[in-house]
PDB file of C-alpha atoms in Angstrom:
ATOM      1  CA  UNK A   1    -106.235  62.442  29.389  1.00 41.00           C
ATOM      2  CA  UNK A   2    -105.194  63.807  26.025  1.00 46.00           C
ATOM      3  CA  UNK A   3    -106.146  67.400  25.398  1.00 51.00           C
ATOM      4  CA  UNK A   4    -107.734  68.202  22.056  1.00 49.00           C
ATOM      5  CA  UNK A   5    -106.302  71.353  20.497  1.00 52.00           C
ATOM      6  CA  UNK A   6    -108.623  72.945  17.979  1.00 61.00           C
ATOM      7  CA  UNK A   7    -106.836  74.185  14.854  1.00 72.00           C
ATOM      8  CA  UNK A   8    -106.733  77.916  14.251  1.00 75.00           C
ATOM      9  CA  UNK A   9    -108.717  79.105  11.252  1.00 80.00           C
ATOM     10  CA  UNK A  10    -107.145  81.057   8.429  1.00 78.00           C
ATOM     11  CA  UNK A  11    -109.486  83.958   9.208  1.00 85.00           C
ATOM     12  CA  UNK A  12    -108.233  84.247  12.793  1.00 88.00           C
ATOM     13  CA  UNK A  13    -104.642  84.009  11.610  1.00 89.00           C
ATOM     14  CA  UNK A  14    -105.153  86.865   9.155  1.00 90.00           C
ATOM     15  CA  UNK A  15    -106.809  88.978  11.829  1.00 93.00           C
ATOM     16  CA  UNK A  16    -103.867  88.476  14.165  1.00 93.00           C
ATOM     17  CA  UNK A  17    -101.422  89.377  11.381  1.00 93.00           C
ATOM     18  CA  UNK A  18    -103.461  92.502  10.601  1.00 95.00           C
ATOM     19  CA  UNK A  19    -103.496  93.391  14.299  1.00 95.00           C
ATOM     20  CA  UNK A  20     -99.709  93.077  14.298  1.00 94.00           C
ATOM     21  CA  UNK A  21     -99.459  95.495  11.370  1.00 95.00           C
ATOM     22  CA  UNK A  22    -101.732  98.031  13.083  1.00 95.00           C
ATOM     23  CA  UNK A  23     -99.924  97.689  16.421  1.00 93.00           C
ATOM     24  CA  UNK A  24     -96.508  98.224  14.846  1.00 93.00           C
ATOM     25  CA  UNK A  25     -97.722 101.257  12.911  1.00 94.00           C
ATOM     26  CA  UNK A  26     -99.205 102.529  16.166  1.00 91.00           C
ATOM     27  CA  UNK A  27     -95.934 102.202  18.043  1.00 90.00           C
ATOM     28  CA  UNK A  28     -94.184 104.167  15.283  1.00 91.00           C
ATOM     29  CA  UNK A  29     -96.704 106.980  15.753  1.00 89.00           C
ATOM     30  CA  UNK A  30     -96.449 106.900  19.558  1.00 86.00           C
ATOM     31  CA  UNK A  31     -92.662 106.764  19.292  1.00 84.00           C
ATOM     32  CA  UNK A  32     -92.904 109.903  17.191  1.00 81.00           C
ATOM     33  CA  UNK A  33     -94.992 111.498  19.929  1.00 81.00           C
ATOM     34  CA  UNK A  34     -92.200 110.727  22.407  1.00 82.00           C
ATOM     35  CA  UNK A  35     -89.714 112.545  20.212  1.00 75.00           C
ATOM     36  CA  UNK A  36     -92.026 115.422  19.313  1.00 76.00           C
ATOM     37  CA  UNK A  37     -92.826 116.149  22.972  1.00 79.00           C
ATOM     38  CA  UNK A  38     -89.115 116.108  23.864  1.00 76.00           C
ATOM     39  CA  UNK A  39     -89.741 113.057  26.059  1.00 77.00           C
ATOM     40  CA  UNK A  40     -87.013 110.902  24.550  1.00 75.00           C
ATOM     41  CA  UNK A  41     -85.075 110.907  27.818  1.00 78.00           C
ATOM     42  CA  UNK A  42     -88.140 110.922  30.043  1.00 81.00           C
ATOM     43  CA  UNK A  43     -86.746 107.624  31.286  1.00 81.00           C
ATOM     44  CA  UNK A  44     -83.026 108.484  31.274  1.00 81.00           C
ATOM     45  CA  UNK A  45     -81.728 104.907  31.272  1.00 83.00           C
ATOM     46  CA  UNK A  46     -82.604 101.420  29.975  1.00 84.00           C
ATOM     47  CA  UNK A  47     -83.896  98.783  30.643  1.00 83.00           C
ATOM     48  CA  UNK A  48     -84.825 100.512  33.920  1.00 82.00           C
ATOM     49  CA  UNK A  49     -86.649 103.819  33.790  1.00 84.00           C
ATOM     50  CA  UNK A  50     -84.279 105.190  36.429  1.00 82.00           C
ATOM     51  CA  UNK A  51     -81.265 103.695  38.183  1.00 80.00           C
ATOM     52  CA  UNK A  52     -83.540 102.579  41.018  1.00 81.00           C
ATOM     53  CA  UNK A  53     -86.875 101.905  39.338  1.00 83.00           C
ATOM     54  CA  UNK A  54     -88.255 100.039  36.336  1.00 81.00           C
ATOM     55  CA  UNK A  55     -91.254 102.372  36.246  1.00 85.00           C
ATOM     56  CA  UNK A  56     -91.617 106.112  36.066  1.00 83.00           C
ATOM     57  CA  UNK A  57     -91.664 108.149  39.253  1.00 80.00           C
ATOM     58  CA  UNK A  58     -93.675 111.284  40.111  1.00 82.00           C
ATOM     59  CA  UNK A  59     -90.486 113.347  40.099  1.00 76.00           C
ATOM     60  CA  UNK A  60     -90.045 112.641  36.371  1.00 79.00           C
ATOM     61  CA  UNK A  61     -93.264 114.406  35.486  1.00 82.00           C
ATOM     62  CA  UNK A  62     -95.163 114.126  32.217  1.00 85.00           C
ATOM     63  CA  UNK A  63     -92.042 113.379  30.169  1.00 80.00           C
ATOM     64  CA  UNK A  64     -91.427 110.222  32.151  1.00 84.00           C
ATOM     65  CA  UNK A  65     -95.059 109.145  31.760  1.00 84.00           C
ATOM     66  CA  UNK A  66     -94.940 109.594  27.972  1.00 84.00           C
ATOM     67  CA  UNK A  67     -91.673 107.691  27.539  1.00 84.00           C
ATOM     68  CA  UNK A  68     -92.645 104.885  29.929  1.00 84.00           C
ATOM     69  CA  UNK A  69     -96.060 104.505  28.263  1.00 85.00           C
ATOM     70  CA  UNK A  70     -94.369 103.969  24.931  1.00 83.00           C
ATOM     71  CA  UNK A  71     -92.173 101.293  26.505  1.00 85.00           C
ATOM     72  CA  UNK A  72     -95.261  99.525  27.839  1.00 87.00           C
ATOM     73  CA  UNK A  73     -96.771  99.495  24.337  1.00 88.00           C
ATOM     74  CA  UNK A  74     -93.806  97.405  23.211  1.00 89.00           C
ATOM     75  CA  UNK A  75     -95.033  94.588  25.453  1.00 90.00           C
ATOM     76  CA  UNK A  76     -98.513  94.796  23.928  1.00 91.00           C
ATOM     77  CA  UNK A  77     -97.087  94.622  20.414  1.00 93.00           C
ATOM     78  CA  UNK A  78     -94.912  91.687  21.464  1.00 92.00           C
ATOM     79  CA  UNK A  79     -97.912  89.807  22.890  1.00 94.00           C
ATOM     80  CA  UNK A  80     -99.781  90.203  19.604  1.00 94.00           C
ATOM     81  CA  UNK A  81     -96.754  88.903  17.700  1.00 94.00           C
ATOM     82  CA  UNK A  82     -96.429  85.955  20.099  1.00 95.00           C
ATOM     83  CA  UNK A  83    -100.125  85.141  19.695  1.00 94.00           C
ATOM     84  CA  UNK A  84     -99.586  85.170  15.929  1.00 93.00           C
ATOM     85  CA  UNK A  85     -96.719  82.673  16.213  1.00 93.00           C
ATOM     86  CA  UNK A  86     -98.866  80.364  18.343  1.00 92.00           C
ATOM     87  CA  UNK A  87    -101.717  80.712  15.858  1.00 90.00           C
ATOM     88  CA  UNK A  88     -99.437  79.679  12.996  1.00 90.00           C
ATOM     89  CA  UNK A  89     -98.313  76.623  14.967  1.00 89.00           C
ATOM     90  CA  UNK A  90    -101.942  75.646  15.584  1.00 87.00           C
ATOM     91  CA  UNK A  91    -103.081  76.339  12.025  1.00 82.00           C
ATOM     92  CA  UNK A  92    -104.005  73.302   9.942  1.00 77.00           C
ATOM     93  CA  UNK A  93    -102.905  72.413   7.426  1.00 73.00           C
ATOM     94  CA  UNK A  94     -99.439  73.798   8.171  1.00 71.00           C
ATOM     95  CA  UNK A  95     -98.547  76.411   5.575  1.00 72.00           C
ATOM     96  CA  UNK A  96     -95.121  76.848   4.028  1.00 70.00           C
ATOM     97  CA  UNK A  97     -93.323  80.034   5.052  1.00 83.00           C
ATOM     98  CA  UNK A  98     -95.920  81.245   7.558  1.00 89.00           C
ATOM     99  CA  UNK A  99     -93.915  80.219  10.607  1.00 90.00           C
ATOM    100  CA  UNK A 100     -90.771  81.919   9.294  1.00 91.00           C
ATOM    101  CA  UNK A 101     -92.647  85.189   8.764  1.00 92.00           C
ATOM    102  CA  UNK A 102     -94.384  84.978  12.144  1.00 93.00           C
ATOM    103  CA  UNK A 103     -91.106  84.321  13.975  1.00 93.00           C
ATOM    104  CA  UNK A 104     -89.419  87.178  12.095  1.00 93.00           C
ATOM    105  CA  UNK A 105     -92.259  89.477  13.149  1.00 93.00           C
ATOM    106  CA  UNK A 106     -91.981  88.318  16.767  1.00 94.00           C
ATOM    107  CA  UNK A 107     -88.181  88.517  17.028  1.00 94.00           C
ATOM    108  CA  UNK A 108     -88.235  91.961  15.466  1.00 93.00           C
ATOM    109  CA  UNK A 109     -90.043  93.329  18.526  1.00 92.00           C
ATOM    110  CA  UNK A 110     -87.267  92.680  21.100  1.00 91.00           C
ATOM    111  CA  UNK A 111     -84.643  93.675  18.513  1.00 92.00           C
ATOM    112  CA  UNK A 112     -86.444  96.963  18.000  1.00 88.00           C
ATOM    113  CA  UNK A 113     -86.725  97.414  21.789  1.00 88.00           C
ATOM    114  CA  UNK A 114     -82.983  96.858  22.232  1.00 91.00           C
ATOM    115  CA  UNK A 115     -82.220  99.463  19.581  1.00 91.00           C
ATOM    116  CA  UNK A 116     -84.611 101.781  21.404  1.00 88.00           C
ATOM    117  CA  UNK A 117     -82.651 101.172  24.601  1.00 88.00           C
ATOM    118  CA  UNK A 118     -79.426 102.005  22.797  1.00 91.00           C
ATOM    119  CA  UNK A 119     -80.943 105.311  21.669  1.00 88.00           C
ATOM    120  CA  UNK A 120     -81.516 106.199  25.311  1.00 86.00           C
ATOM    121  CA  UNK A 121     -78.074 105.044  26.425  1.00 88.00           C
ATOM    122  CA  UNK A 122     -76.475 107.116  23.647  1.00 88.00           C
ATOM    123  CA  UNK A 123     -78.499 110.200  24.616  1.00 84.00           C
ATOM    124  CA  UNK A 124     -80.655 110.012  21.492  1.00 85.00           C
ATOM    125  CA  UNK A 125     -77.872 109.726  18.937  1.00 88.00           C
ATOM    126  CA  UNK A 126     -79.686 110.704  15.708  1.00 88.00           C
ATOM    127  CA  UNK A 127     -78.201 107.833  13.689  1.00 91.00           C
ATOM    128  CA  UNK A 128     -79.387 105.286  16.264  1.00 90.00           C
ATOM    129  CA  UNK A 129     -82.799 106.976  16.400  1.00 89.00           C
ATOM    130  CA  UNK A 130     -83.035 106.574  12.624  1.00 90.00           C
ATOM    131  CA  UNK A 131     -82.090 102.896  12.904  1.00 93.00           C
ATOM    132  CA  UNK A 132     -84.807 102.505  15.549  1.00 91.00           C
ATOM    133  CA  UNK A 133     -87.384 103.802  13.069  1.00 92.00           C
ATOM    134  CA  UNK A 134     -86.115 101.604  10.234  1.00 94.00           C
ATOM    135  CA  UNK A 135     -86.239  98.531  12.486  1.00 93.00           C
ATOM    136  CA  UNK A 136     -89.933  99.232  12.980  1.00 93.00           C
ATOM    137  CA  UNK A 137     -90.346  99.424   9.204  1.00 95.00           C
ATOM    138  CA  UNK A 138     -88.743  95.990   8.855  1.00 95.00           C
ATOM    139  CA  UNK A 139     -91.146  94.517  11.426  1.00 95.00           C
ATOM    140  CA  UNK A 140     -94.096  96.095   9.616  1.00 96.00           C
ATOM    141  CA  UNK A 141     -92.903  94.560   6.343  1.00 96.00           C
ATOM    142  CA  UNK A 142     -92.693  91.095   7.941  1.00 95.00           C
ATOM    143  CA  UNK A 143     -96.171  91.456   9.456  1.00 95.00           C
ATOM    144  CA  UNK A 144     -97.576  92.587   6.111  1.00 96.00           C
ATOM    145  CA  UNK A 145     -96.017  89.643   4.288  1.00 94.00           C
ATOM    146  CA  UNK A 146     -97.520  87.296   6.875  1.00 94.00           C
ATOM    147  CA  UNK A 147    -100.942  88.890   6.465  1.00 94.00           C
ATOM    148  CA  UNK A 148    -100.869  88.527   2.679  1.00 92.00           C
ATOM    149  CA  UNK A 149     -99.437  85.015   2.736  1.00 90.00           C
ATOM    150  CA  UNK A 150    -102.049  83.844   5.249  1.00 87.00           C
ATOM    151  CA  UNK A 151    -104.782  84.792   2.794  1.00 83.00           C
ATOM    152  CA  UNK A 152    -103.315  82.819  -0.102  1.00 80.00           C
ATOM    153  CA  UNK A 153    -103.644  79.133  -0.986  1.00 76.00           C
ATOM    154  CA  UNK A 154    -100.680  76.863  -0.389  1.00 74.00           C
ATOM    155  CA  UNK A 155     -99.707  76.766  -4.053  1.00 72.00           C
ATOM    156  CA  UNK A 156     -96.851  77.800  -6.350  1.00 75.00           C
ATOM    157  CA  UNK A 157     -96.371  81.454  -7.237  1.00 77.00           C
ATOM    158  CA  UNK A 158     -97.413  82.557 -10.701  1.00 82.00           C
ATOM    159  CA  UNK A 159     -96.466  85.916 -12.244  1.00 84.00           C
ATOM    160  CA  UNK A 160     -99.356  88.003 -13.522  1.00 87.00           C
ATOM    161  CA  UNK A 161     -97.243  90.659 -15.285  1.00 92.00           C
ATOM    162  CA  UNK A 162     -94.204  90.332 -17.561  1.00 94.00           C
ATOM    163  CA  UNK A 163     -90.752  90.017 -16.017  1.00 93.00           C
ATOM    164  CA  UNK A 164     -89.618  93.599 -16.877  1.00 94.00           C
ATOM    165  CA  UNK A 165     -92.613  95.010 -15.010  1.00 95.00           C
ATOM    166  CA  UNK A 166     -91.898  92.833 -11.993  1.00 94.00           C
ATOM    167  CA  UNK A 167     -88.362  94.234 -12.026  1.00 95.00           C
ATOM    168  CA  UNK A 168     -89.770  97.779 -12.256  1.00 96.00           C
ATOM    169  CA  UNK A 169     -91.990  97.072  -9.245  1.00 96.00           C
ATOM    170  CA  UNK A 170     -88.964  95.835  -7.279  1.00 96.00           C
ATOM    171  CA  UNK A 171     -87.019  98.974  -8.187  1.00 97.00           C
ATOM    172  CA  UNK A 172     -89.956 101.115  -7.077  1.00 97.00           C
ATOM    173  CA  UNK A 173     -90.085  99.315  -3.742  1.00 96.00           C
ATOM    174  CA  UNK A 174     -86.334  99.818  -3.349  1.00 96.00           C
ATOM    175  CA  UNK A 175     -86.689 103.541  -4.010  1.00 97.00           C
ATOM    176  CA  UNK A 176     -89.535 103.709  -1.458  1.00 96.00           C
ATOM    177  CA  UNK A 177     -87.160 102.214   1.115  1.00 96.00           C
ATOM    178  CA  UNK A 178     -84.515 104.761   0.094  1.00 96.00           C
ATOM    179  CA  UNK A 179     -87.048 107.531   0.731  1.00 95.00           C
ATOM    180  CA  UNK A 180     -87.538 106.212   4.260  1.00 95.00           C
ATOM    181  CA  UNK A 181     -83.783 105.997   4.890  1.00 95.00           C
ATOM    182  CA  UNK A 182     -83.060 109.506   3.634  1.00 94.00           C
ATOM    183  CA  UNK A 183     -86.063 110.718   5.613  1.00 91.00           C
ATOM    184  CA  UNK A 184     -84.344 109.608   8.821  1.00 91.00           C
ATOM    185  CA  UNK A 185     -81.345 111.723   7.831  1.00 92.00           C
ATOM    186  CA  UNK A 186     -83.628 114.737   7.371  1.00 89.00           C
ATOM    187  CA  UNK A 187     -85.180 114.100  10.775  1.00 85.00           C
ATOM    188  CA  UNK A 188     -81.743 113.743  12.352  1.00 85.00           C
ATOM    189  CA  UNK A 189     -80.769 117.176  11.064  1.00 84.00           C
ATOM    190  CA  UNK A 190     -83.991 118.914  12.095  1.00 74.00           C
ATOM    191  CA  UNK A 191     -85.250 120.536  15.288  1.00 74.00           C
ATOM    192  CA  UNK A 192     -87.184 117.620  16.833  1.00 66.00           C
ATOM    193  CA  UNK A 193     -84.397 115.744  18.569  1.00 59.00           C
ATOM    194  CA  UNK A 194     -86.469 114.077  21.282  1.00 60.00           C
ATOM    195  CA  UNK A 195     -84.748 116.064  24.024  1.00 59.00           C
ATOM    196  CA  UNK A 196     -83.623 119.659  24.275  1.00 64.00           C
ATOM    197  CA  UNK A 197     -80.005 118.646  24.761  1.00 66.00           C
ATOM    198  CA  UNK A 198     -79.789 115.867  22.144  1.00 72.00           C
ATOM    199  CA  UNK A 199     -77.215 116.202  19.376  1.00 75.00           C
ATOM    200  CA  UNK A 200     -78.009 116.496  15.672  1.00 80.00           C
ATOM    201  CA  UNK A 201     -76.323 114.509  12.869  1.00 81.00           C
ATOM    202  CA  UNK A 202     -74.463 117.525  11.471  1.00 81.00           C
ATOM    203  CA  UNK A 203     -76.036 117.410   7.994  1.00 88.00           C
ATOM    204  CA  UNK A 204     -77.268 120.649   6.485  1.00 88.00           C
ATOM    205  CA  UNK A 205     -81.086 120.514   6.844  1.00 86.00           C
ATOM    206  CA  UNK A 206     -81.769 122.365   3.601  1.00 87.00           C
ATOM    207  CA  UNK A 207     -79.386 120.257   1.507  1.00 91.00           C
ATOM    208  CA  UNK A 208     -80.494 116.879   2.861  1.00 91.00           C
ATOM    209  CA  UNK A 209     -84.148 117.926   2.504  1.00 88.00           C
ATOM    210  CA  UNK A 210     -83.471 118.613  -1.171  1.00 92.00           C
ATOM    211  CA  UNK A 211     -81.932 115.156  -1.575  1.00 94.00           C
ATOM    212  CA  UNK A 212     -84.995 113.679   0.106  1.00 92.00           C
ATOM    213  CA  UNK A 213     -87.308 115.594  -2.233  1.00 92.00           C
ATOM    214  CA  UNK A 214     -85.341 114.393  -5.274  1.00 95.00           C
ATOM    215  CA  UNK A 215     -85.730 110.750  -4.240  1.00 96.00           C
ATOM    216  CA  UNK A 216     -89.445 111.338  -3.632  1.00 95.00           C
ATOM    217  CA  UNK A 217     -89.837 112.758  -7.143  1.00 95.00           C
ATOM    218  CA  UNK A 218     -88.099 109.676  -8.519  1.00 97.00           C
ATOM    219  CA  UNK A 219     -90.490 107.451  -6.566  1.00 97.00           C
ATOM    220  CA  UNK A 220     -93.518 109.331  -7.889  1.00 97.00           C
ATOM    221  CA  UNK A 221     -92.214 109.061 -11.461  1.00 97.00           C
ATOM    222  CA  UNK A 222     -91.709 105.305 -11.106  1.00 97.00           C
ATOM    223  CA  UNK A 223     -95.189 104.918  -9.647  1.00 97.00           C
ATOM    224  CA  UNK A 224     -96.755 106.761 -12.585  1.00 97.00           C
ATOM    225  CA  UNK A 225     -94.792 104.532 -14.963  1.00 97.00           C
ATOM    226  CA  UNK A 226     -96.103 101.449 -13.149  1.00 96.00           C
ATOM    227  CA  UNK A 227     -99.703 102.607 -13.555  1.00 97.00           C
ATOM    228  CA  UNK A 228     -99.388 102.985 -17.321  1.00 97.00           C
ATOM    229  CA  UNK A 229     -97.342  99.801 -17.705  1.00 96.00           C
ATOM    230  CA  UNK A 230     -99.777  97.679 -15.693  1.00 96.00           C
ATOM    231  CA  UNK A 231    -102.731  99.104 -17.617  1.00 96.00           C
ATOM    232  CA  UNK A 232    -101.002  98.314 -20.905  1.00 95.00           C
ATOM    233  CA  UNK A 233    -100.817  94.600 -20.042  1.00 94.00           C
ATOM    234  CA  UNK A 234    -104.319  94.463 -18.561  1.00 93.00           C
ATOM    235  CA  UNK A 235    -103.194  93.813 -14.968  1.00 93.00           C
ATOM    236  CA  UNK A 236    -106.168  95.405 -13.196  1.00 94.00           C
ATOM    237  CA  UNK A 237    -105.222  94.413  -9.638  1.00 94.00           C
ATOM    238  CA  UNK A 238    -101.650  95.649 -10.049  1.00 95.00           C
ATOM    239  CA  UNK A 239    -102.923  98.896 -11.600  1.00 96.00           C
ATOM    240  CA  UNK A 240    -105.167  99.564  -8.602  1.00 96.00           C
ATOM    241  CA  UNK A 241    -102.290  98.916  -6.209  1.00 96.00           C
ATOM    242  CA  UNK A 242    -100.060 101.346  -8.135  1.00 97.00           C
ATOM    243  CA  UNK A 243    -102.792 104.016  -8.100  1.00 97.00           C
ATOM    244  CA  UNK A 244    -103.107 103.656  -4.311  1.00 97.00           C
ATOM    245  CA  UNK A 245     -99.322 103.951  -3.973  1.00 97.00           C
ATOM    246  CA  UNK A 246     -99.285 107.150  -6.025  1.00 97.00           C
ATOM    247  CA  UNK A 247    -102.145 108.630  -3.983  1.00 97.00           C
ATOM    248  CA  UNK A 248    -100.333 107.874  -0.714  1.00 96.00           C
ATOM    249  CA  UNK A 249     -97.107 109.361  -2.073  1.00 96.00           C
ATOM    250  CA  UNK A 250     -98.851 112.567  -3.157  1.00 95.00           C
ATOM    251  CA  UNK A 251    -100.505 112.923   0.241  1.00 94.00           C
ATOM    252  CA  UNK A 252     -97.224 112.263   2.010  1.00 93.00           C
ATOM    253  CA  UNK A 253     -95.412 114.690  -0.271  1.00 89.00           C
ATOM    254  CA  UNK A 254     -97.981 117.395   0.434  1.00 92.00           C
ATOM    255  CA  UNK A 255     -97.491 116.958   4.187  1.00 90.00           C
ATOM    256  CA  UNK A 256     -93.720 117.058   3.703  1.00 84.00           C
ATOM    257  CA  UNK A 257     -93.771 120.305   1.727  1.00 84.00           C
ATOM    258  CA  UNK A 258     -96.174 122.008   4.133  1.00 88.00           C
ATOM    259  CA  UNK A 259     -94.139 121.001   7.189  1.00 82.00           C
ATOM    260  CA  UNK A 260     -90.923 122.215   5.524  1.00 78.00           C
ATOM    261  CA  UNK A 261     -92.316 125.653   4.683  1.00 82.00           C
ATOM    262  CA  UNK A 262     -94.066 126.020   8.064  1.00 83.00           C
ATOM    263  CA  UNK A 263     -90.871 125.320  10.021  1.00 79.00           C
ATOM    264  CA  UNK A 264     -91.641 121.678  10.875  1.00 74.00           C
ATOM    265  CA  UNK A 265     -94.588 121.853  13.317  1.00 80.00           C
ATOM    266  CA  UNK A 266     -94.825 118.793  15.542  1.00 75.00           C
ATOM    267  CA  UNK A 267     -98.336 117.767  14.458  1.00 83.00           C
ATOM    268  CA  UNK A 268     -97.313 117.563  10.804  1.00 84.00           C
ATOM    269  CA  UNK A 269     -94.150 115.623  11.658  1.00 81.00           C
ATOM    270  CA  UNK A 270     -96.341 113.061  13.429  1.00 83.00           C
ATOM    271  CA  UNK A 271     -98.635 112.819  10.404  1.00 89.00           C
ATOM    272  CA  UNK A 272     -95.560 112.438   8.181  1.00 87.00           C
ATOM    273  CA  UNK A 273     -94.369 109.475  10.263  1.00 89.00           C
ATOM    274  CA  UNK A 274     -97.737 107.772   9.840  1.00 92.00           C
ATOM    275  CA  UNK A 275     -97.522 108.514   6.125  1.00 93.00           C
ATOM    276  CA  UNK A 276     -94.120 106.819   5.963  1.00 94.00           C
ATOM    277  CA  UNK A 277     -95.694 103.596   7.216  1.00 95.00           C
ATOM    278  CA  UNK A 278     -98.466 103.904   4.635  1.00 96.00           C
ATOM    279  CA  UNK A 279     -95.957 104.457   1.817  1.00 96.00           C
ATOM    280  CA  UNK A 280     -94.128 101.271   2.779  1.00 96.00           C
ATOM    281  CA  UNK A 281     -97.357  99.261   2.968  1.00 97.00           C
ATOM    282  CA  UNK A 282     -98.577 100.613  -0.375  1.00 97.00           C
ATOM    283  CA  UNK A 283     -95.236  99.791  -2.032  1.00 97.00           C
ATOM    284  CA  UNK A 284     -95.378  96.251  -0.651  1.00 96.00           C
ATOM    285  CA  UNK A 285     -98.936  95.943  -1.953  1.00 96.00           C
ATOM    286  CA  UNK A 286     -97.722  96.772  -5.453  1.00 96.00           C
ATOM    287  CA  UNK A 287     -94.980  94.184  -5.141  1.00 93.00           C
ATOM    288  CA  UNK A 288     -97.501  91.577  -4.012  1.00 93.00           C
ATOM    289  CA  UNK A 289     -99.916  92.413  -6.840  1.00 94.00           C
ATOM    290  CA  UNK A 290     -97.447  91.312  -9.513  1.00 93.00           C
ATOM    291  CA  UNK A 291     -97.859  87.648  -8.564  1.00 88.00           C
ATOM    292  CA  UNK A 292    -100.389  85.252  -7.158  1.00 83.00           C
ATOM    293  CA  UNK A 293    -100.569  81.665  -6.003  1.00 75.00           C
ATOM    294  CA  UNK A 294    -102.539  79.215  -8.104  1.00 69.00           C
ATOM    295  CA  UNK A 295    -103.063  75.512  -7.459  1.00 65.00           C
ATOM    296  CA  UNK A 296    -101.317  73.279  -9.960  1.00 57.00           C
ATOM    297  CA  UNK A 297    -103.830  71.332 -12.016  1.00 57.00           C
ATOM    298  CA  UNK A 298    -102.952  68.041 -13.621  1.00 48.00           C
ATOM    299  CA  UNK A 299    -102.900  68.161 -17.417  1.00 50.00           C
ATOM    300  CA  UNK A 300    -106.057  66.791 -18.939  1.00 50.00           C
ATOM    301  CA  UNK A 301    -105.516  63.640 -21.006  1.00 48.00           C
ATOM    302  CA  UNK A 302    -106.570  64.013 -24.657  1.00 50.00           C
ATOM    303  CA  UNK A 303    -109.959  62.533 -25.328  1.00 46.00           C
ATOM    304  CA  UNK A 304    -109.901  59.210 -27.227  1.00 45.00           C
ATOM    305  CA  UNK A 305    -112.583  58.032 -29.539  1.00 43.00           C
ATOM    306  CA  UNK A 306    -114.174  54.808 -28.420  1.00 41.00           C
ATOM    307  CA  UNK A 307    -116.236  52.757 -30.844  1.00 40.00           C
ATOM    308  CA  UNK A 308    -119.190  51.158 -29.065  1.00 38.00           C
ATOM    309  CA  UNK A 309    -121.830  48.804 -30.338  1.00 40.00           C
ATOM    310  CA  UNK A 310    -125.395  49.893 -29.875  1.00 39.00           C
ATOM    311  CA  UNK A 311    -127.267  47.529 -27.605  1.00 39.00           C
ATOM    312  CA  UNK A 312    -131.014  47.517 -27.804  1.00 41.00           C
ATOM    313  CA  UNK A 313    -132.843  48.224 -24.598  1.00 41.00           C
ATOM    314  CA  UNK A 314    -135.387  45.511 -23.750  1.00 39.00           C
ATOM    315  CA  UNK A 315    -138.368  46.117 -21.615  1.00 37.00           C
TER     316      UNK A 315
END
């Protein structure tokens, strides 16, 4: 007997994509908690937790529990991503590009897990730890693109702002990514290594923090320019997205300055990691607001004048 498979609604697909975004942001925050509690080597090997066990043991104490719990969360995030792929396959009508984004989101999870394993096997090498964080950012970007695309009609893309402003938005997004990259260098030079014996990247913390601050100031300046430019062309949706980006940047910058001058307390570092995810999402929102998808309408044929003869109506 043939089984009838009900198509997945666009609403459910968007909810799964949103869940994937939230889950990936969550694993960034919990990964930060692993590092900030010096539990990075709570499970000293990978993929096992110890040479003899895939799970934590009582002898490993709280550090092992924290590290192993974060590993378990990877499976939960992966299941959400897999459910999203299956939802895209069951969605009707089939949408262009959705499957590519869903697969990219799903494959990013094991790739990110492998990089996480390499960080353990290299005793928390700060450059690999930074790559681990950036891999999570890439997965978040794919999940966000899927979420936005799932809410759009299957139609061609139409620009809503002039080409120079779209280029300025792309530059702003690029600078936001640069802020994240340089931020990993700052983290790699700072005190929170994830383990008391982990090495640092050798960069001078004060100098690299200044470089990071300079790139942040550039990002804020570009965001302010976007607000005025979008308002000048009457792009209300893009203006709102740029305002949100600026607000997130200012909040993130405030956390960064306070943590720097208070000797990098762990709680503020955790908040700063969450803020990094929000900066990326806000920058992507600005990028998305510069275009939209509109159905193509057939050109209307010019009206022709038709001469008709009046016909009397008979009872």
